[in-house]
Amino acid sequence: MFQQLFSPSVQHTLDLVGIFVFAISGALLAVRKNFDVFGIAVLAEVTALGGGLFRDLVIGAVPPAAFTDLGYFSTPLLAALLVFFLHPQVERIQVAVNVFDAAGLGLFCVAGTTKAYAHGLGLTASAALGLATAVGGGVLRDVLANEVPSLLRWDRDLYAVPAIVGATLVVLCLRYDVLNPFTSGLAAVTAFVLRLLAMRFHWRAPRAWNRRSTVAEE
């Protein structure tokens, strides 16, 4: 399984890095929305932990890791504190934040898929929960901030598609019994690279064929 790719301590560190970067994105949106310190903390926590929390509840892994590991819960608070005081500086390194966010996307879509499968779900359901793990927090963040989730907007660079590709590669490896540390890492890297390319070249999903919408474009 994916957890064999690194030692438990290294895996835990990578989880915390991904959580931290996701929390940064939530906290930055809260600042742009002029939220107070509590709102910044809430958006940071939801963005970082929402996807994994949803997955754990669905598969019955209770209590969820977010409530049993103090590091998982406190890391978003650290990110919120950082953004609260240093948000102009954090905004200036947005490119670096986006790169780490892409890495978190790749890591979480693979880890979420393998954890769901390990708890007895089928291949399709496991891939769906892998996707939810990677993007669920961002959806909750946008909903709480009263925005159309970026996941659903045509004018945003591909985000869910790289996660779908990563999760699909994992279930294909499971299907043909070739899931190992190398193939797991390859799936995560594939999702990571696809997300970077989407940001670099502004790749977007197609809209409806022969669209005749009267809705004004933003």
mmCIF file of C-alpha atoms in Angstrom:
data_model
loop_
_atom_site.group_PDB
_atom_site.id
_atom_site.type_symbol
_atom_site.label_atom_id
_atom_site.label_comp_id
_atom_site.label_asym_id
_atom_site.label_seq_id
_atom_site.Cartn_x
_atom_site.Cartn_y
_atom_site.Cartn_z
ATOM 1 C CA MET A 1 0.000 0.000 0.000
ATOM 2 C CA PHE A 2 0.901 3.664 -0.340
ATOM 3 C CA GLN A 3 1.989 3.926 3.294
ATOM 4 C CA GLN A 4 4.933 1.645 2.482
ATOM 5 C CA LEU A 5 6.420 4.257 0.171
ATOM 6 C CA PHE A 6 7.887 6.136 3.140
ATOM 7 C CA SER A 7 8.493 5.415 6.790
ATOM 8 C CA PRO A 8 5.599 6.372 9.108
ATOM 9 C CA SER A 9 7.455 9.449 10.352
ATOM 10 C CA VAL A 10 8.204 10.696 6.846
ATOM 11 C CA GLN A 11 4.630 9.947 5.733
ATOM 12 C CA HIS A 12 3.308 11.892 8.702
ATOM 13 C CA THR A 13 5.568 14.827 7.840
ATOM 14 C CA LEU A 14 4.355 14.838 4.228
ATOM 15 C CA ASP A 15 0.748 14.783 5.437
ATOM 16 C CA LEU A 16 1.417 17.799 7.638
ATOM 17 C CA VAL A 17 3.107 19.672 4.780
ATOM 18 C CA GLY A 18 0.101 19.058 2.540
ATOM 19 C CA ILE A 19 -2.278 20.098 5.311
ATOM 20 C CA PHE A 20 -0.256 23.253 5.954
ATOM 21 C CA VAL A 21 -0.305 24.360 2.312
ATOM 22 C CA PHE A 22 -4.011 23.649 1.896
ATOM 23 C CA ALA A 23 -4.622 25.648 5.074
ATOM 24 C CA ILE A 24 -2.633 28.565 3.657
ATOM 25 C CA SER A 25 -4.936 28.713 0.634
ATOM 26 C CA GLY A 26 -7.997 28.722 2.882
ATOM 27 C CA ALA A 27 -6.599 31.421 5.139
ATOM 28 C CA LEU A 28 -5.638 33.620 2.173
ATOM 29 C CA LEU A 29 -9.177 33.434 0.803
ATOM 30 C CA ALA A 30 -10.491 34.423 4.232
ATOM 31 C CA VAL A 31 -8.232 37.497 4.215
ATOM 32 C CA ARG A 32 -9.428 38.458 0.733
ATOM 33 C CA LYS A 33 -13.012 38.121 2.006
ATOM 34 C CA ASN A 34 -12.178 40.378 4.973
ATOM 35 C CA PHE A 35 -12.943 37.673 7.548
ATOM 36 C CA ASP A 36 -11.899 38.137 11.158
ATOM 37 C CA VAL A 37 -9.310 35.972 12.911
ATOM 38 C CA PHE A 38 -11.893 33.291 13.752
ATOM 39 C CA GLY A 39 -13.056 33.127 10.141
ATOM 40 C CA ILE A 40 -9.455 32.823 8.957
ATOM 41 C CA ALA A 41 -8.880 29.912 11.341
ATOM 42 C CA VAL A 42 -12.111 28.166 10.335
ATOM 43 C CA LEU A 43 -11.395 28.426 6.621
ATOM 44 C CA ALA A 44 -7.843 27.172 7.179
ATOM 45 C CA GLU A 45 -9.067 24.151 9.145
ATOM 46 C CA VAL A 46 -11.859 23.299 6.718
ATOM 47 C CA THR A 47 -9.645 23.568 3.651
ATOM 48 C CA ALA A 48 -6.893 21.448 5.144
ATOM 49 C CA LEU A 49 -8.942 18.732 6.812
ATOM 50 C CA GLY A 50 -12.321 18.684 5.068
ATOM 51 C CA GLY A 51 -11.503 16.124 2.393
ATOM 52 C CA GLY A 52 -9.813 13.668 4.737
ATOM 53 C CA LEU A 53 -12.549 14.069 7.335
ATOM 54 C CA PHE A 54 -15.235 13.276 4.757
ATOM 55 C CA ARG A 55 -13.313 10.208 3.589
ATOM 56 C CA ASP A 56 -12.794 8.860 7.102
ATOM 57 C CA LEU A 57 -16.463 9.270 7.973
ATOM 58 C CA VAL A 58 -17.558 7.477 4.793
ATOM 59 C CA ILE A 59 -15.243 4.496 5.314
ATOM 60 C CA GLY A 60 -15.932 4.300 9.049
ATOM 61 C CA ALA A 61 -12.414 5.206 10.173
ATOM 62 C CA VAL A 62 -13.642 6.873 13.350
ATOM 63 C CA PRO A 63 -12.701 8.922 15.156
ATOM 64 C CA PRO A 64 -11.116 10.605 12.117
ATOM 65 C CA ALA A 65 -7.383 11.268 12.141
ATOM 66 C CA ALA A 66 -8.090 15.010 12.324
ATOM 67 C CA PHE A 67 -9.384 14.462 15.871
ATOM 68 C CA THR A 68 -6.883 11.885 17.077
ATOM 69 C CA ASP A 69 -3.650 13.545 15.940
ATOM 70 C CA LEU A 70 -2.987 16.946 17.485
ATOM 71 C CA GLY A 71 -0.583 17.782 14.663
ATOM 72 C CA TYR A 72 -3.331 17.477 12.072
ATOM 73 C CA PHE A 73 -5.551 19.876 13.983
ATOM 74 C CA SER A 74 -2.917 22.394 15.061
ATOM 75 C CA THR A 75 -1.067 22.711 11.741
ATOM 76 C CA PRO A 76 -3.922 24.648 10.053
ATOM 77 C CA LEU A 77 -4.016 26.965 13.067
ATOM 78 C CA LEU A 78 -0.322 27.673 12.587
ATOM 79 C CA ALA A 79 -0.971 28.442 8.919
ATOM 80 C CA ALA A 80 -3.856 30.739 9.872
ATOM 81 C CA LEU A 81 -1.637 32.584 12.362
ATOM 82 C CA LEU A 82 1.057 33.016 9.738
ATOM 83 C CA VAL A 83 -1.382 34.428 7.204
ATOM 84 C CA PHE A 84 -3.048 36.651 9.798
ATOM 85 C CA PHE A 85 0.201 38.511 10.449
ATOM 86 C CA LEU A 86 2.114 38.040 7.182
ATOM 87 C CA HIS A 87 -0.491 37.754 4.438
ATOM 88 C CA PRO A 88 1.155 40.382 2.145
ATOM 89 C CA GLN A 89 4.392 38.380 2.189
ATOM 90 C CA VAL A 90 2.556 35.076 1.703
ATOM 91 C CA GLU A 91 0.692 36.527 -1.281
ATOM 92 C CA ARG A 92 4.048 37.343 -2.872
ATOM 93 C CA ILE A 93 5.108 33.691 -2.817
ATOM 94 C CA GLN A 94 1.794 32.485 -4.236
ATOM 95 C CA VAL A 95 3.576 30.599 -7.018
ATOM 96 C CA ALA A 96 5.485 28.532 -4.477
ATOM 97 C CA VAL A 97 2.295 27.933 -2.503
ATOM 98 C CA ASN A 98 0.593 26.704 -5.682
ATOM 99 C CA VAL A 99 3.428 24.261 -6.358
ATOM 100 C CA PHE A 100 3.152 22.769 -2.879
ATOM 101 C CA ASP A 101 -0.632 22.714 -3.237
ATOM 102 C CA ALA A 102 -0.216 20.653 -6.416
ATOM 103 C CA ALA A 103 2.071 18.292 -4.533
ATOM 104 C CA GLY A 104 -0.538 17.935 -1.797
ATOM 105 C CA LEU A 105 -3.163 17.213 -4.429
ATOM 106 C CA GLY A 106 -1.097 14.361 -5.834
ATOM 107 C CA LEU A 107 -0.280 12.948 -2.426
ATOM 108 C CA PHE A 108 -3.816 13.091 -1.052
ATOM 109 C CA CYS A 109 -5.602 11.665 -4.091
ATOM 110 C CA VAL A 110 -3.355 8.594 -3.940
ATOM 111 C CA ALA A 111 -3.404 8.222 -0.159
ATOM 112 C CA GLY A 112 -7.182 8.706 -0.067
ATOM 113 C CA THR A 113 -7.769 6.069 -2.726
ATOM 114 C CA THR A 114 -5.573 3.451 -1.072
ATOM 115 C CA LYS A 115 -7.054 4.094 2.385
ATOM 116 C CA ALA A 116 -10.593 3.735 1.043
ATOM 117 C CA TYR A 117 -9.692 0.490 -0.714
ATOM 118 C CA ALA A 118 -7.995 -0.836 2.422
ATOM 119 C CA HIS A 119 -11.288 -0.317 4.270
ATOM 120 C CA GLY A 120 -13.177 -2.547 1.855
ATOM 121 C CA LEU A 121 -14.565 -0.199 -0.802
ATOM 122 C CA GLY A 122 -14.631 -1.178 -4.458
ATOM 123 C CA LEU A 123 -12.323 0.303 -7.055
ATOM 124 C CA THR A 124 -14.705 2.967 -8.355
ATOM 125 C CA ALA A 125 -15.764 4.075 -4.883
ATOM 126 C CA SER A 126 -12.142 4.157 -3.765
ATOM 127 C CA ALA A 127 -11.200 6.436 -6.659
ATOM 128 C CA ALA A 128 -14.147 8.707 -5.873
ATOM 129 C CA LEU A 129 -13.039 9.011 -2.258
ATOM 130 C CA GLY A 130 -9.478 9.641 -3.392
ATOM 131 C CA LEU A 131 -10.783 12.574 -5.405
ATOM 132 C CA ALA A 132 -12.871 13.759 -2.455
ATOM 133 C CA THR A 133 -9.839 13.615 -0.183
ATOM 134 C CA ALA A 134 -7.848 15.809 -2.544
ATOM 135 C CA VAL A 135 -10.459 18.430 -3.432
ATOM 136 C CA GLY A 136 -13.143 18.218 -0.750
ATOM 137 C CA GLY A 137 -11.561 20.800 1.514
ATOM 138 C CA GLY A 138 -11.363 23.336 -1.299
ATOM 139 C CA VAL A 139 -15.034 22.852 -2.106
ATOM 140 C CA LEU A 140 -16.037 23.403 1.521
ATOM 141 C CA ARG A 141 -13.786 26.463 1.662
ATOM 142 C CA ASP A 142 -15.470 28.084 -1.319
ATOM 143 C CA VAL A 143 -18.967 27.264 -0.069
ATOM 144 C CA LEU A 144 -18.263 28.827 3.329
ATOM 145 C CA ALA A 145 -16.786 31.862 1.589
ATOM 146 C CA ASN A 146 -19.992 32.189 -0.482
ATOM 147 C CA GLU A 147 -18.266 31.500 -3.788
ATOM 148 C CA VAL A 148 -18.966 29.064 -6.590
ATOM 149 C CA PRO A 149 -16.462 26.261 -5.899
ATOM 150 C CA SER A 150 -13.408 26.580 -8.113
ATOM 151 C CA LEU A 151 -13.909 22.921 -8.909
ATOM 152 C CA LEU A 152 -17.067 23.802 -10.863
ATOM 153 C CA ARG A 153 -15.894 26.927 -12.667
ATOM 154 C CA TRP A 154 -14.893 26.745 -16.299
ATOM 155 C CA ASP A 155 -12.528 29.713 -15.962
ATOM 156 C CA ARG A 156 -10.213 27.930 -13.506
ATOM 157 C CA ASP A 157 -7.220 25.812 -14.445
ATOM 158 C CA LEU A 158 -7.765 22.068 -14.184
ATOM 159 C CA TYR A 159 -7.745 20.912 -10.566
ATOM 160 C CA ALA A 160 -10.048 17.935 -10.203
ATOM 161 C CA VAL A 161 -8.881 16.266 -13.421
ATOM 162 C CA PRO A 162 -5.284 15.709 -12.213
ATOM 163 C CA ALA A 163 -6.675 14.222 -8.996
ATOM 164 C CA ILE A 164 -9.002 11.975 -11.006
ATOM 165 C CA VAL A 165 -6.066 10.795 -13.113
ATOM 166 C CA GLY A 166 -4.000 10.038 -10.021
ATOM 167 C CA ALA A 167 -6.814 8.132 -8.339
ATOM 168 C CA THR A 168 -7.568 6.224 -11.553
ATOM 169 C CA LEU A 169 -3.949 5.130 -11.891
ATOM 170 C CA VAL A 170 -4.084 3.787 -8.348
ATOM 171 C CA VAL A 171 -7.225 1.718 -8.933
ATOM 172 C CA LEU A 172 -5.780 0.365 -12.186
ATOM 173 C CA CYS A 173 -2.699 -0.737 -10.255
ATOM 174 C CA LEU A 174 -4.961 -2.331 -7.657
ATOM 175 C CA ARG A 175 -7.002 -4.028 -10.357
ATOM 176 C CA TYR A 176 -3.930 -5.637 -11.918
ATOM 177 C CA ASP A 177 -2.177 -6.229 -8.585
ATOM 178 C CA VAL A 178 0.801 -4.017 -9.383
ATOM 179 C CA LEU A 179 0.367 -1.412 -6.657
ATOM 180 C CA ASN A 180 3.690 -0.899 -4.940
ATOM 181 C CA PRO A 181 5.745 2.043 -3.662
ATOM 182 C CA PHE A 182 6.994 2.854 -7.158
ATOM 183 C CA THR A 183 3.598 2.801 -8.907
ATOM 184 C CA SER A 184 1.984 4.694 -6.023
ATOM 185 C CA GLY A 185 4.638 7.365 -6.265
ATOM 186 C CA LEU A 186 4.236 7.476 -10.030
ATOM 187 C CA ALA A 187 0.491 8.102 -9.679
ATOM 188 C CA ALA A 188 1.108 10.937 -7.204
ATOM 189 C CA VAL A 189 3.778 12.503 -9.424
ATOM 190 C CA THR A 190 1.506 12.225 -12.468
ATOM 191 C CA ALA A 191 -1.262 14.151 -10.707
ATOM 192 C CA PHE A 192 1.293 16.695 -9.485
ATOM 193 C CA VAL A 193 2.793 17.283 -12.934
ATOM 194 C CA LEU A 194 -0.614 17.511 -14.616
ATOM 195 C CA ARG A 195 -1.664 20.181 -12.135
ATOM 196 C CA LEU A 196 1.560 22.136 -12.733
ATOM 197 C CA LEU A 197 1.064 21.935 -16.497
ATOM 198 C CA ALA A 198 -2.553 23.046 -16.145
ATOM 199 C CA MET A 199 -1.409 26.114 -14.197
ATOM 200 C CA ARG A 200 1.422 26.827 -16.631
ATOM 201 C CA PHE A 201 -0.630 26.532 -19.814
ATOM 202 C CA HIS A 202 -4.066 27.389 -18.346
ATOM 203 C CA TRP A 203 -5.665 24.100 -19.334
ATOM 204 C CA ARG A 204 -9.408 24.057 -18.696
ATOM 205 C CA ALA A 205 -12.148 21.504 -19.082
ATOM 206 C CA PRO A 206 -14.471 21.902 -22.091
ATOM 207 C CA ARG A 207 -17.933 23.333 -21.636
ATOM 208 C CA ALA A 208 -21.165 22.000 -23.089
ATOM 209 C CA TRP A 209 -21.135 21.299 -26.828
ATOM 210 C CA ASN A 210 -22.854 24.056 -28.864
ATOM 211 C CA ARG A 211 -23.512 25.964 -25.681
ATOM 212 C CA ARG A 212 -26.265 28.584 -25.899
ATOM 213 C CA SER A 213 -26.169 29.910 -22.344
ATOM 214 C CA THR A 214 -27.646 33.312 -21.518
ATOM 215 C CA VAL A 215 -25.667 33.545 -18.286
ATOM 216 C CA ALA A 216 -23.159 36.371 -18.368
ATOM 217 C CA GLU A 217 -19.548 35.247 -18.106
ATOM 218 C CA GLU A 218 -17.486 36.640 -15.262
#
